[in-house]
Structures are given as structure tokens and as C-alpha cells.
């Protein structure tokens, strides 16, 4: 509803009315009608109420941040809403508030249930064909093409994104963020949906959506199931035969039965009630109707972000076992599954959550096992069934799996492809009995089954007793699973890059991200700094920059006093650089991340005489340093004429892939004068990359070679074997010879395209769980985010 919704709600929440002027609403499209101005749903706008005495301060804040704003009206004691339009000299809205917010009359609908005509699922194919089709189904398949074009590390608090493990496979069950830069507490978010099931059983579809959200979020360390809050997004073709009744059944099943039984509330949600479209063609009227849908988003506080389980199978923990916890209790219902869909059928009976108490026991059991460090890997069962669950775990762990169906009921097809709720966990063989005892304690003993082990052959094998039912190389299955993402990238992006990434993901010999540390992890580099007189560093940002908080946190931990400095402060004369020892130009989406944003930032300095002189003097001071990251890197690279010893610096342009790249890449620290890299030479560190214009461009190949051989390259992208690379996505932007960081001749000023200030959370939560313990090398290295300054 846009402002027509936000503004009346704001004053109504204060038990007031309001008077507003339509033409004060910021609007660059002068052809919009009054109703378009008032009701359009433009994003990235907010409405707030401020006291008149705060108006001057509010104005100063907005001007400093270069945030467009307008005071569009005032709240009134009279419970009346007035919207004036000075252009037409009229009042398009003039009505009492209780007309908008009074008690609405109840809506009565005359609805009838409809029974879907069904037939049992008929499977007349071999198992290999079923595996091929299910893994290729887009709802099951690899989603990399969607994931890597969006920033997943901004803010420095993301500790569990979609990409899992050294091979960066998008199979995470839930998202986890830290509460603060220093905390181990945080928040988790998950999703659940089973829309196809609504074609058979709307109530079951809704129950499964809630169940899937819970089995997903169970991978995070959460105190109790009642800590979870749900957001419900309902969609329905209201008025169409059977749909209203189906919606009623689903809402009742979730709102009045399941969630109360689990002790979970749904405080927020939304609905879209027009999921049907009708159009006319020469042959007659056509229509398309979407099934009733419930998309559940679950949120919960996390007590320890370090205990976030992932689907990555662990290969260096000795002999291990895979256990299936089957909340379907052996029912193996196949209706409305990925399997029936790929064979153009529906089936007659769908999965369901028949016993809510079993789901609650499951959640409590997983939390107990996680707390006792008894789970090595975890993955819930959903779209694609057990087959998809196990293959995704194998992809994440880069390991073969032997699946044994002996303990499961039903046929191999039923066992592998039913989508009943549940999960697979990997445990040490020596701990297996302890795990089974705990599962039995939580009333899950009857539905917990040993289903396999790992193998060293990179093959996925399925057995029933001594009979081998299926075998295939892991990389062939990965090719099927990633075919959609590969084809989408080929058509949307640079096809050359898509080909290169596909080669990387199908490389059997790829060791995954393999860091190397050449410096003493336990050395306290902050000791020489006098804590009473901390050197000041300007955390410099421009409109839209959003990496300033994690950058400040890193410098504070390194012993600096970090000062927030906006470019508007410098241009207005409120701040000068002569009081700072350091200057850090931060990354993020400056100017809305339009192309050339860093270059525009630089021009605001170059074309302002006061700012230009300040920056020039700062860069020539021998007692000062500067660092540019991401947009800040691009900005500093365009200030070469002000910075001594930067003749070899390149211009940064659009990535070779022609896409924004959000990756977790390995960077090798090269020998250079950079004060930021002293003592780290030869280290290979995984670092978050998030940029659309990170490719170093030179005027000629000769200039590129001169820069490459100058001895001033501070870091390069390397592949997982430690070799400098130009292969995408190991080199995510295509820079010549992997160049991604450079310094000036005296090493005081460094520019870098990756985001080193984001390393702490990313590495901590992408690595093998058993490598991340209190005294392990990764814990010591990333326990505190640090900036290395020589």
C-alpha cells in the first residue's frame, strides 16, 4: 500500500490523526498521478515520527548521510486524516481515522470442499532414471546461479550462509548471524514449504511447511523449540472452486492445532489471495491457477553460533556412520513428491506430520546431540527425499557414500524418494550407541536407522543387503545436480566463465579451500600500542557504504581508535584528515552500487579543491597510512595522481563474468612493502569477495606485466592447489595473473578488492567442525578479528 498504508498506520499507533501534504513526498517522476504518488510501493523508503524539537538534528543527520528526506505533515490530536494536494488545491483524502481503522465487518464466504481425483503412483522405470530426473529437477538442484550474485557477507556478522565447506556447495539448512562482532550468540532463520502437497491435502501441506522450517532450523544451537517464531506467507486463488475451503483447512491445521501443540507462535505474516489469472486467446478463454501455498519463515535466537551444524560429511574423523531419523515412521508416502512430478504424476497420498510431539522430541534430541558434540554433519530430508539429502551431503564433503537400505521398510524407490519429515546425521562409529540411546530417550528409537557409511572411491552406491541397487560416480551426479545452474549461467553471464566454474565443480582432484599460515597465530601484535594514547584511524565512507562497522571493529581490536568519517564531513569542513594516523576507505554499495561508484567517489575529491588538497597532503605524510577495500579500493585507485608511488596501479572495471560476484576465494599474500602484510608472506587465506567491478584493467599487456613484476603486488588469487590463477570463480573477477591487492612504493598505502575484515565469521563457519575447536589453529587465528600493521 505504500505511503497510503505506512503514514496512517504510524499516526494511528500513537492514537492520533494527521494532516499531510502530497506534494512534499520526494518524487522525481513528475507525471505521476496523486493516487500513484500516495499508493506506489517503492522500496527503500521509511516513515517515522519525530518531535518538533528534534527536527534540526534529524535534518543534520540526513544531510550528513546524503539521505533524501522530507517532512510531509504532522500528527494531530483530532482523529482525522487529511491529505492535501497543493497542485490541484484539493484534498483527495479527508476522512475520520475510524473509517480506516474501525472494526471491519466480518466477511462471510460460501465455500465448498472439492476432492481431487487421484490414482496411485505408478513407477515403471529403473532406479537410475529416477535419480537422474530427481537430481535435475530445479526445486532439488544446485542454486548457485542465484546465490553468488548477491552479497552474503555484508555486515561482518554472517556466520552461516548457503555455501558449505571447502568446496562451497549451496546446501546449508539455515542461516545464522552473530549478535555482535564480539558475541557467540546470534540469530537463525530457516524456511519451509511443500506447495505441491496442497493438490492432495492442503492441511498436510501446511503442517509439512512448518515441520520443514523446524527440521531446517534445528541445525542451529537453539535453547528450545518454543523460542522459534514463525512468519506465514499464505497464497491462494480465493473464490476458485475448493481453494477457500483448502485455505481454511490449512490455517486451522497450523494455527489452531499444530503450532499450539508445539508451543510456537506466528506473530506475523502476509497473504496473496489472487493466485489465478485468466486470459483470452483465439481458441477461447485460458486460465492458470496456483495451488494453495504456505511459505514459512522461522526465526530463533542462537545460544552458540559455533555449534551450527552443516551437511558437510567429515572425512577425517575416523570411521563414521550415517543415521536416518524418519519422522514419517516408515509410511513412505510418495504423493506430490519430486519423484511423482518428474514422471508427470501426482500420486494419491502425501507425506504428513501425524504426531506433533514426535517433531518436538526430534528438535530436543538434535539439540542435545549437538550440545554433546556427537553430530559431525546434519541435513534435513525434504524435496527429493533421502536420495537428495545424501547426495548433497556427499557433494559438500567431497566423498563417496555407501547407502544401506536394510533397516528401512518399503521398496528402494519408496525409501529413497519419499519426502516425509526427518534428517540424516553423521556420527562417529564409536559414539553410535550413545547417539541411539539419546534418540531412544527422546522417543525416537523406533524411527532411527543406520543407513550407511562413507567410501573413498568418490562413488554413490545403494545396497539392499548384499545386492547393489545403484552405483554412480559422485562427479556424474554432481553434473546432473548442477546442470540447471550451469545452463542458466551460460545464458545469463559470460559463457566462458560458466564453463570454467563447471570444470572446477566436477574436478575429482580438487582439494577444496586449503589455507596455509606462515606466521605465528599466537603473537599478540597489539602489545606495542599504548592503550592510553591510541592512534586515530578514519573509517571513511560515502553514501551507501555498508562495511564500515566491521572495519571499525577490526581496527578497534588491533588497538586503534576508530572514528566514523563521512565524505560529507570532509566536504563541509566538519572534519579534517590532519588529526588521523590512518585512513580506511570502506567497501559496500556506495551510490547504490551503480557502475563506477568508486570512481564517482574519487571525483568528489578530485573536483573539490579543499578535499583534494587534504587528501594529497595526507597521502604524502610519512607518518600516515591508508587502506582501500572494495569500493574504497576502486576509489583510491582513481586518486593515483594524488598518491606517490602508484604509477603501476590499475583501473578497476566490470568482472569478466559480467556479474556481481559474492564468493569465498583464496588469496595468497605476496612479498611486498605493504605494512598491512608484513610477516604474512606466503600465507593463503580464504577471504570474502563481494563486488561487481573488481577486475584490474591496464592500458596494455606491457603495463600489466610491469605492474605484475613491480614487487608491489600485495596479494593474488590462487586456486585450491595454491597456484596463482585466472580460472573463474577461483579468480572471481578475472584480474591479470590473480592480482587483487597492490601497495605503493613505500608500503604505506594498500588497495585490496576482497574484504579481509570479514574473514573471521566466514572461515569460522565454513570449515570442518572438528578443525574448529578452542585450541585449534583456526580458533587461534580467527578468535579475534585483527588488522596486521607492521
mmCIF file of C-alpha atoms in Angstrom, residues 341-608:
data_model
loop_
_atom_site.group_PDB
_atom_site.id
_atom_site.type_symbol
_atom_site.label_atom_id
_atom_site.label_comp_id
_atom_site.label_asym_id
_atom_site.label_seq_id
_atom_site.Cartn_x
_atom_site.Cartn_y
_atom_site.Cartn_z
ATOM 1 C CA UNK A 341 6.473 -34.678 -10.520
ATOM 2 C CA UNK A 342 9.360 -35.733 -12.782
ATOM 3 C CA UNK A 343 7.223 -38.606 -14.064
ATOM 4 C CA UNK A 344 4.202 -36.329 -14.674
ATOM 5 C CA UNK A 345 2.094 -37.900 -11.952
ATOM 6 C CA UNK A 346 0.588 -36.764 -8.649
ATOM 7 C CA UNK A 347 0.000 -39.909 -6.628
ATOM 8 C CA UNK A 348 -2.734 -40.450 -4.086
ATOM 9 C CA UNK A 349 -1.330 -39.976 -0.564
ATOM 10 C CA UNK A 350 1.161 -37.350 0.550
ATOM 11 C CA UNK A 351 3.596 -37.132 3.411
ATOM 12 C CA UNK A 352 2.220 -35.557 6.594
ATOM 13 C CA UNK A 353 3.093 -34.704 10.173
ATOM 14 C CA UNK A 354 0.827 -37.050 12.074
ATOM 15 C CA UNK A 355 2.331 -36.636 15.536
ATOM 16 C CA UNK A 356 3.468 -33.105 16.518
ATOM 17 C CA UNK A 357 5.026 -34.441 19.721
ATOM 18 C CA UNK A 358 7.444 -36.503 17.614
ATOM 19 C CA UNK A 359 8.705 -33.357 15.871
ATOM 20 C CA UNK A 360 9.190 -31.671 19.229
ATOM 21 C CA UNK A 361 11.127 -34.683 20.535
ATOM 22 C CA UNK A 362 13.224 -34.635 17.362
ATOM 23 C CA UNK A 363 14.172 -30.992 17.872
ATOM 24 C CA UNK A 364 15.118 -31.579 21.508
ATOM 25 C CA UNK A 365 17.171 -34.659 20.597
ATOM 26 C CA UNK A 366 19.173 -32.846 17.914
ATOM 27 C CA UNK A 367 19.904 -30.005 20.323
ATOM 28 C CA UNK A 368 21.109 -32.479 22.957
ATOM 29 C CA UNK A 369 23.320 -34.345 20.476
ATOM 30 C CA UNK A 370 24.729 -31.062 19.197
ATOM 31 C CA UNK A 371 25.451 -29.849 22.713
ATOM 32 C CA UNK A 372 27.320 -33.093 23.449
ATOM 33 C CA UNK A 373 29.362 -32.786 20.205
ATOM 34 C CA UNK A 374 28.007 -36.101 18.926
ATOM 35 C CA UNK A 375 26.943 -34.921 15.444
ATOM 36 C CA UNK A 376 29.549 -34.417 12.708
ATOM 37 C CA UNK A 377 27.111 -33.500 9.914
ATOM 38 C CA UNK A 378 23.369 -32.842 9.696
ATOM 39 C CA UNK A 379 20.938 -32.437 6.796
ATOM 40 C CA UNK A 380 17.152 -32.493 6.840
ATOM 41 C CA UNK A 381 15.049 -34.543 4.427
ATOM 42 C CA UNK A 382 12.743 -32.586 2.134
ATOM 43 C CA UNK A 383 12.459 -32.125 -1.665
ATOM 44 C CA UNK A 384 13.966 -35.151 -3.388
ATOM 45 C CA UNK A 385 13.801 -37.307 -0.280
ATOM 46 C CA UNK A 386 16.637 -39.337 1.237
ATOM 47 C CA UNK A 387 18.376 -39.606 -2.141
ATOM 48 C CA UNK A 388 18.757 -35.821 -2.427
ATOM 49 C CA UNK A 389 19.734 -35.488 1.239
ATOM 50 C CA UNK A 390 22.588 -37.986 0.967
ATOM 51 C CA UNK A 391 23.931 -36.786 -2.387
ATOM 52 C CA UNK A 392 24.020 -33.183 -1.155
ATOM 53 C CA UNK A 393 25.908 -34.274 1.956
ATOM 54 C CA UNK A 394 28.348 -36.191 -0.255
ATOM 55 C CA UNK A 395 28.857 -33.162 -2.537
ATOM 56 C CA UNK A 396 29.591 -30.931 0.455
ATOM 57 C CA UNK A 397 32.074 -33.435 1.892
ATOM 58 C CA UNK A 398 33.588 -34.415 -1.489
ATOM 59 C CA UNK A 399 33.304 -38.054 -0.531
ATOM 60 C CA UNK A 400 31.660 -41.252 -1.659
ATOM 61 C CA UNK A 401 28.779 -42.829 0.249
ATOM 62 C CA UNK A 402 27.539 -46.412 0.633
ATOM 63 C CA UNK A 403 23.810 -46.382 1.392
ATOM 64 C CA UNK A 404 22.314 -49.458 3.034
ATOM 65 C CA UNK A 405 18.511 -49.788 2.978
ATOM 66 C CA UNK A 406 18.251 -52.945 5.115
ATOM 67 C CA UNK A 407 16.684 -51.282 8.139
ATOM 68 C CA UNK A 408 14.095 -49.316 6.137
ATOM 69 C CA UNK A 409 10.624 -50.504 5.211
ATOM 70 C CA UNK A 410 9.166 -50.451 1.718
ATOM 71 C CA UNK A 411 10.830 -50.648 -1.679
ATOM 72 C CA UNK A 412 14.057 -48.886 -2.588
ATOM 73 C CA UNK A 413 12.132 -46.242 -4.535
ATOM 74 C CA UNK A 414 9.831 -45.572 -1.585
ATOM 75 C CA UNK A 415 12.741 -45.386 0.870
ATOM 76 C CA UNK A 416 14.882 -43.118 -1.298
ATOM 77 C CA UNK A 417 12.281 -40.691 -2.630
ATOM 78 C CA UNK A 418 9.555 -40.257 -0.009
ATOM 79 C CA UNK A 419 9.567 -36.740 1.446
ATOM 80 C CA UNK A 420 8.412 -37.451 4.969
ATOM 81 C CA UNK A 421 9.971 -35.168 7.570
ATOM 82 C CA UNK A 422 13.282 -36.251 9.073
ATOM 83 C CA UNK A 423 17.034 -35.848 8.882
ATOM 84 C CA UNK A 424 20.305 -37.670 8.344
ATOM 85 C CA UNK A 425 23.135 -37.269 10.834
ATOM 86 C CA UNK A 426 26.751 -38.400 10.643
ATOM 87 C CA UNK A 427 28.230 -39.739 13.883
ATOM 88 C CA UNK A 428 31.449 -41.448 14.883
ATOM 89 C CA UNK A 429 31.104 -45.237 14.949
ATOM 90 C CA UNK A 430 32.424 -45.303 18.494
ATOM 91 C CA UNK A 431 29.619 -42.906 19.513
ATOM 92 C CA UNK A 432 26.841 -44.634 17.591
ATOM 93 C CA UNK A 433 25.340 -46.473 20.567
ATOM 94 C CA UNK A 434 25.431 -43.349 22.718
ATOM 95 C CA UNK A 435 23.612 -41.452 19.974
ATOM 96 C CA UNK A 436 20.993 -44.193 19.606
ATOM 97 C CA UNK A 437 20.455 -44.220 23.365
ATOM 98 C CA UNK A 438 19.824 -40.471 23.372
ATOM 99 C CA UNK A 439 17.428 -40.793 20.431
ATOM 100 C CA UNK A 440 15.581 -43.535 22.277
ATOM 101 C CA UNK A 441 15.399 -41.313 25.363
ATOM 102 C CA UNK A 442 13.550 -38.763 23.217
ATOM 103 C CA UNK A 443 11.119 -41.418 21.908
ATOM 104 C CA UNK A 444 12.864 -41.661 18.522
ATOM 105 C CA UNK A 445 14.385 -45.109 18.852
ATOM 106 C CA UNK A 446 11.780 -46.809 16.679
ATOM 107 C CA UNK A 447 12.393 -44.402 13.770
ATOM 108 C CA UNK A 448 16.214 -44.126 13.930
ATOM 109 C CA UNK A 449 18.051 -46.300 11.438
ATOM 110 C CA UNK A 450 21.663 -46.920 10.426
ATOM 111 C CA UNK A 451 21.737 -46.333 6.671
ATOM 112 C CA UNK A 452 25.367 -46.287 5.581
ATOM 113 C CA UNK A 453 28.975 -45.200 5.709
ATOM 114 C CA UNK A 454 31.464 -43.227 3.629
ATOM 115 C CA UNK A 455 33.728 -44.678 0.968
ATOM 116 C CA UNK A 456 36.991 -43.476 -0.552
ATOM 117 C CA UNK A 457 36.001 -44.161 -4.168
ATOM 118 C CA UNK A 458 34.003 -40.966 -4.824
ATOM 119 C CA UNK A 459 31.056 -43.180 -5.743
ATOM 120 C CA UNK A 460 27.454 -43.154 -4.584
ATOM 121 C CA UNK A 461 26.323 -46.743 -4.004
ATOM 122 C CA UNK A 462 22.955 -48.057 -2.848
ATOM 123 C CA UNK A 463 22.624 -51.559 -1.371
ATOM 124 C CA UNK A 464 19.870 -53.734 -0.016
ATOM 125 C CA UNK A 465 21.724 -56.395 1.892
ATOM 126 C CA UNK A 466 24.380 -57.769 -0.447
ATOM 127 C CA UNK A 467 22.547 -56.616 -3.569
ATOM 128 C CA UNK A 468 23.813 -53.426 -5.201
ATOM 129 C CA UNK A 469 20.798 -51.483 -6.467
ATOM 130 C CA UNK A 470 22.583 -48.423 -7.802
ATOM 131 C CA UNK A 471 26.093 -47.087 -8.341
ATOM 132 C CA UNK A 472 27.363 -43.906 -9.941
ATOM 133 C CA UNK A 473 30.413 -41.670 -9.756
ATOM 134 C CA UNK A 474 29.925 -38.690 -7.463
ATOM 135 C CA UNK A 475 31.004 -36.187 -10.108
ATOM 136 C CA UNK A 476 28.465 -37.537 -12.591
ATOM 137 C CA UNK A 477 25.746 -36.998 -10.025
ATOM 138 C CA UNK A 478 27.128 -33.535 -9.331
ATOM 139 C CA UNK A 479 26.940 -32.772 -13.062
ATOM 140 C CA UNK A 480 23.238 -33.711 -13.038
ATOM 141 C CA UNK A 481 22.560 -31.718 -9.883
ATOM 142 C CA UNK A 482 24.383 -28.630 -11.220
ATOM 143 C CA UNK A 483 23.138 -28.807 -14.817
ATOM 144 C CA UNK A 484 20.446 -26.161 -14.308
ATOM 145 C CA UNK A 485 22.797 -23.691 -12.655
ATOM 146 C CA UNK A 486 25.386 -24.297 -15.411
ATOM 147 C CA UNK A 487 22.897 -23.723 -18.223
ATOM 148 C CA UNK A 488 21.458 -20.618 -16.566
ATOM 149 C CA UNK A 489 24.927 -19.128 -16.086
ATOM 150 C CA UNK A 490 25.871 -19.871 -19.695
ATOM 151 C CA UNK A 491 22.872 -17.946 -20.960
ATOM 152 C CA UNK A 492 22.890 -15.109 -18.446
ATOM 153 C CA UNK A 493 26.609 -14.496 -17.805
ATOM 154 C CA UNK A 494 29.867 -14.813 -19.682
ATOM 155 C CA UNK A 495 29.644 -18.407 -21.037
ATOM 156 C CA UNK A 496 33.410 -18.790 -20.810
ATOM 157 C CA UNK A 497 33.224 -18.246 -17.031
ATOM 158 C CA UNK A 498 30.303 -20.644 -16.684
ATOM 159 C CA UNK A 499 32.361 -23.354 -18.428
ATOM 160 C CA UNK A 500 35.321 -22.733 -16.128
ATOM 161 C CA UNK A 501 33.224 -22.948 -12.972
ATOM 162 C CA UNK A 502 31.616 -26.168 -14.151
ATOM 163 C CA UNK A 503 35.098 -27.653 -14.654
ATOM 164 C CA UNK A 504 36.061 -26.683 -11.101
ATOM 165 C CA UNK A 505 32.974 -28.218 -9.500
ATOM 166 C CA UNK A 506 33.444 -31.507 -11.407
ATOM 167 C CA UNK A 507 37.178 -31.828 -10.668
ATOM 168 C CA UNK A 508 37.652 -35.028 -8.628
ATOM 169 C CA UNK A 509 41.130 -33.885 -7.586
ATOM 170 C CA UNK A 510 40.009 -30.512 -6.261
ATOM 171 C CA UNK A 511 41.235 -30.438 -2.624
ATOM 172 C CA UNK A 512 38.881 -27.598 -1.704
ATOM 173 C CA UNK A 513 39.930 -24.407 0.054
ATOM 174 C CA UNK A 514 43.239 -25.255 1.689
ATOM 175 C CA UNK A 515 44.681 -22.431 3.813
ATOM 176 C CA UNK A 516 48.353 -22.082 4.686
ATOM 177 C CA UNK A 517 49.572 -19.937 7.592
ATOM 178 C CA UNK A 518 53.162 -18.706 7.665
ATOM 179 C CA UNK A 519 53.045 -16.501 10.754
ATOM 180 C CA UNK A 520 52.666 -17.102 14.488
ATOM 181 C CA UNK A 521 48.971 -17.319 15.258
ATOM 182 C CA UNK A 522 49.552 -16.648 18.944
ATOM 183 C CA UNK A 523 51.617 -13.489 18.544
ATOM 184 C CA UNK A 524 49.853 -10.505 20.105
ATOM 185 C CA UNK A 525 50.576 -7.790 17.593
ATOM 186 C CA UNK A 526 48.694 -5.145 19.583
ATOM 187 C CA UNK A 527 51.108 -5.100 22.538
ATOM 188 C CA UNK A 528 53.377 -2.253 21.388
ATOM 189 C CA UNK A 529 50.439 0.138 21.137
ATOM 190 C CA UNK A 530 49.999 2.448 24.129
ATOM 191 C CA UNK A 531 46.417 1.864 25.224
ATOM 192 C CA UNK A 532 46.177 5.353 26.757
ATOM 193 C CA UNK A 533 47.080 7.151 23.529
ATOM 194 C CA UNK A 534 45.574 5.128 20.722
ATOM 195 C CA UNK A 535 46.309 6.229 17.159
ATOM 196 C CA UNK A 536 43.226 7.500 15.371
ATOM 197 C CA UNK A 537 42.057 5.929 12.136
ATOM 198 C CA UNK A 538 39.350 7.486 9.970
ATOM 199 C CA UNK A 539 36.798 4.908 8.867
ATOM 200 C CA UNK A 540 35.875 6.749 5.675
ATOM 201 C CA UNK A 541 32.607 6.125 3.923
ATOM 202 C CA UNK A 542 30.339 7.542 1.264
ATOM 203 C CA UNK A 543 26.594 7.340 0.665
ATOM 204 C CA UNK A 544 25.527 3.683 0.785
ATOM 205 C CA UNK A 545 28.813 2.223 2.073
ATOM 206 C CA UNK A 546 27.971 -0.556 4.500
ATOM 207 C CA UNK A 547 31.201 -2.283 5.527
ATOM 208 C CA UNK A 548 32.266 0.441 7.935
ATOM 209 C CA UNK A 549 31.130 -1.288 11.119
ATOM 210 C CA UNK A 550 33.153 -4.470 10.671
ATOM 211 C CA UNK A 551 36.119 -2.395 9.504
ATOM 212 C CA UNK A 552 35.889 -0.282 12.641
ATOM 213 C CA UNK A 553 35.599 -3.420 14.790
ATOM 214 C CA UNK A 554 38.752 -4.872 13.233
ATOM 215 C CA UNK A 555 40.790 -1.709 13.814
ATOM 216 C CA UNK A 556 39.490 -1.314 17.366
ATOM 217 C CA UNK A 557 40.634 -4.862 18.136
ATOM 218 C CA UNK A 558 44.027 -4.005 16.667
ATOM 219 C CA UNK A 559 44.376 -1.156 19.170
ATOM 220 C CA UNK A 560 43.235 1.869 17.192
ATOM 221 C CA UNK A 561 40.637 4.497 17.961
ATOM 222 C CA UNK A 562 38.240 4.201 15.024
ATOM 223 C CA UNK A 563 36.404 7.395 14.040
ATOM 224 C CA UNK A 564 33.378 7.420 11.724
ATOM 225 C CA UNK A 565 34.050 9.921 8.942
ATOM 226 C CA UNK A 566 31.554 10.549 6.136
ATOM 227 C CA UNK A 567 32.691 12.251 2.939
ATOM 228 C CA UNK A 568 30.116 14.936 3.631
ATOM 229 C CA UNK A 569 32.023 15.754 6.851
ATOM 230 C CA UNK A 570 35.171 16.479 4.852
ATOM 231 C CA UNK A 571 33.431 18.373 2.061
ATOM 232 C CA UNK A 572 31.568 20.527 4.613
ATOM 233 C CA UNK A 573 34.742 21.186 6.635
ATOM 234 C CA UNK A 574 33.461 19.454 9.794
ATOM 235 C CA UNK A 575 36.400 17.026 9.769
ATOM 236 C CA UNK A 576 39.976 17.291 8.515
ATOM 237 C CA UNK A 577 42.452 14.464 7.963
ATOM 238 C CA UNK A 578 45.429 16.011 9.722
ATOM 239 C CA UNK A 579 44.384 14.508 13.088
ATOM 240 C CA UNK A 580 44.474 10.895 11.823
ATOM 241 C CA UNK A 581 47.296 8.397 11.519
ATOM 242 C CA UNK A 582 45.271 6.136 9.275
ATOM 243 C CA UNK A 583 42.518 6.338 6.689
ATOM 244 C CA UNK A 584 40.433 3.384 5.555
ATOM 245 C CA UNK A 585 38.100 3.736 2.596
ATOM 246 C CA UNK A 586 35.429 1.091 3.163
ATOM 247 C CA UNK A 587 33.572 -1.185 0.798
ATOM 248 C CA UNK A 588 29.881 -1.617 0.197
ATOM 249 C CA UNK A 589 27.240 -0.292 -2.111
ATOM 250 C CA UNK A 590 28.310 3.332 -2.466
ATOM 251 C CA UNK A 591 25.880 5.386 -4.529
ATOM 252 C CA UNK A 592 23.535 2.400 -4.662
ATOM 253 C CA UNK A 593 26.378 0.346 -6.182
ATOM 254 C CA UNK A 594 25.887 1.839 -9.625
ATOM 255 C CA UNK A 595 28.658 1.027 -12.092
ATOM 256 C CA UNK A 596 31.721 3.143 -11.438
ATOM 257 C CA UNK A 597 30.581 4.047 -7.923
ATOM 258 C CA UNK A 598 34.158 4.130 -6.617
ATOM 259 C CA UNK A 599 35.182 6.355 -9.500
ATOM 260 C CA UNK A 600 32.366 8.781 -8.679
ATOM 261 C CA UNK A 601 33.542 8.795 -5.075
ATOM 262 C CA UNK A 602 37.039 9.682 -6.223
ATOM 263 C CA UNK A 603 35.780 12.541 -8.396
ATOM 264 C CA UNK A 604 34.028 14.100 -5.413
ATOM 265 C CA UNK A 605 37.579 14.512 -4.051
ATOM 266 C CA UNK A 606 39.399 15.396 -7.248
ATOM 267 C CA UNK A 607 36.907 18.100 -8.237
ATOM 268 C CA UNK A 608 36.700 19.715 -4.786
#
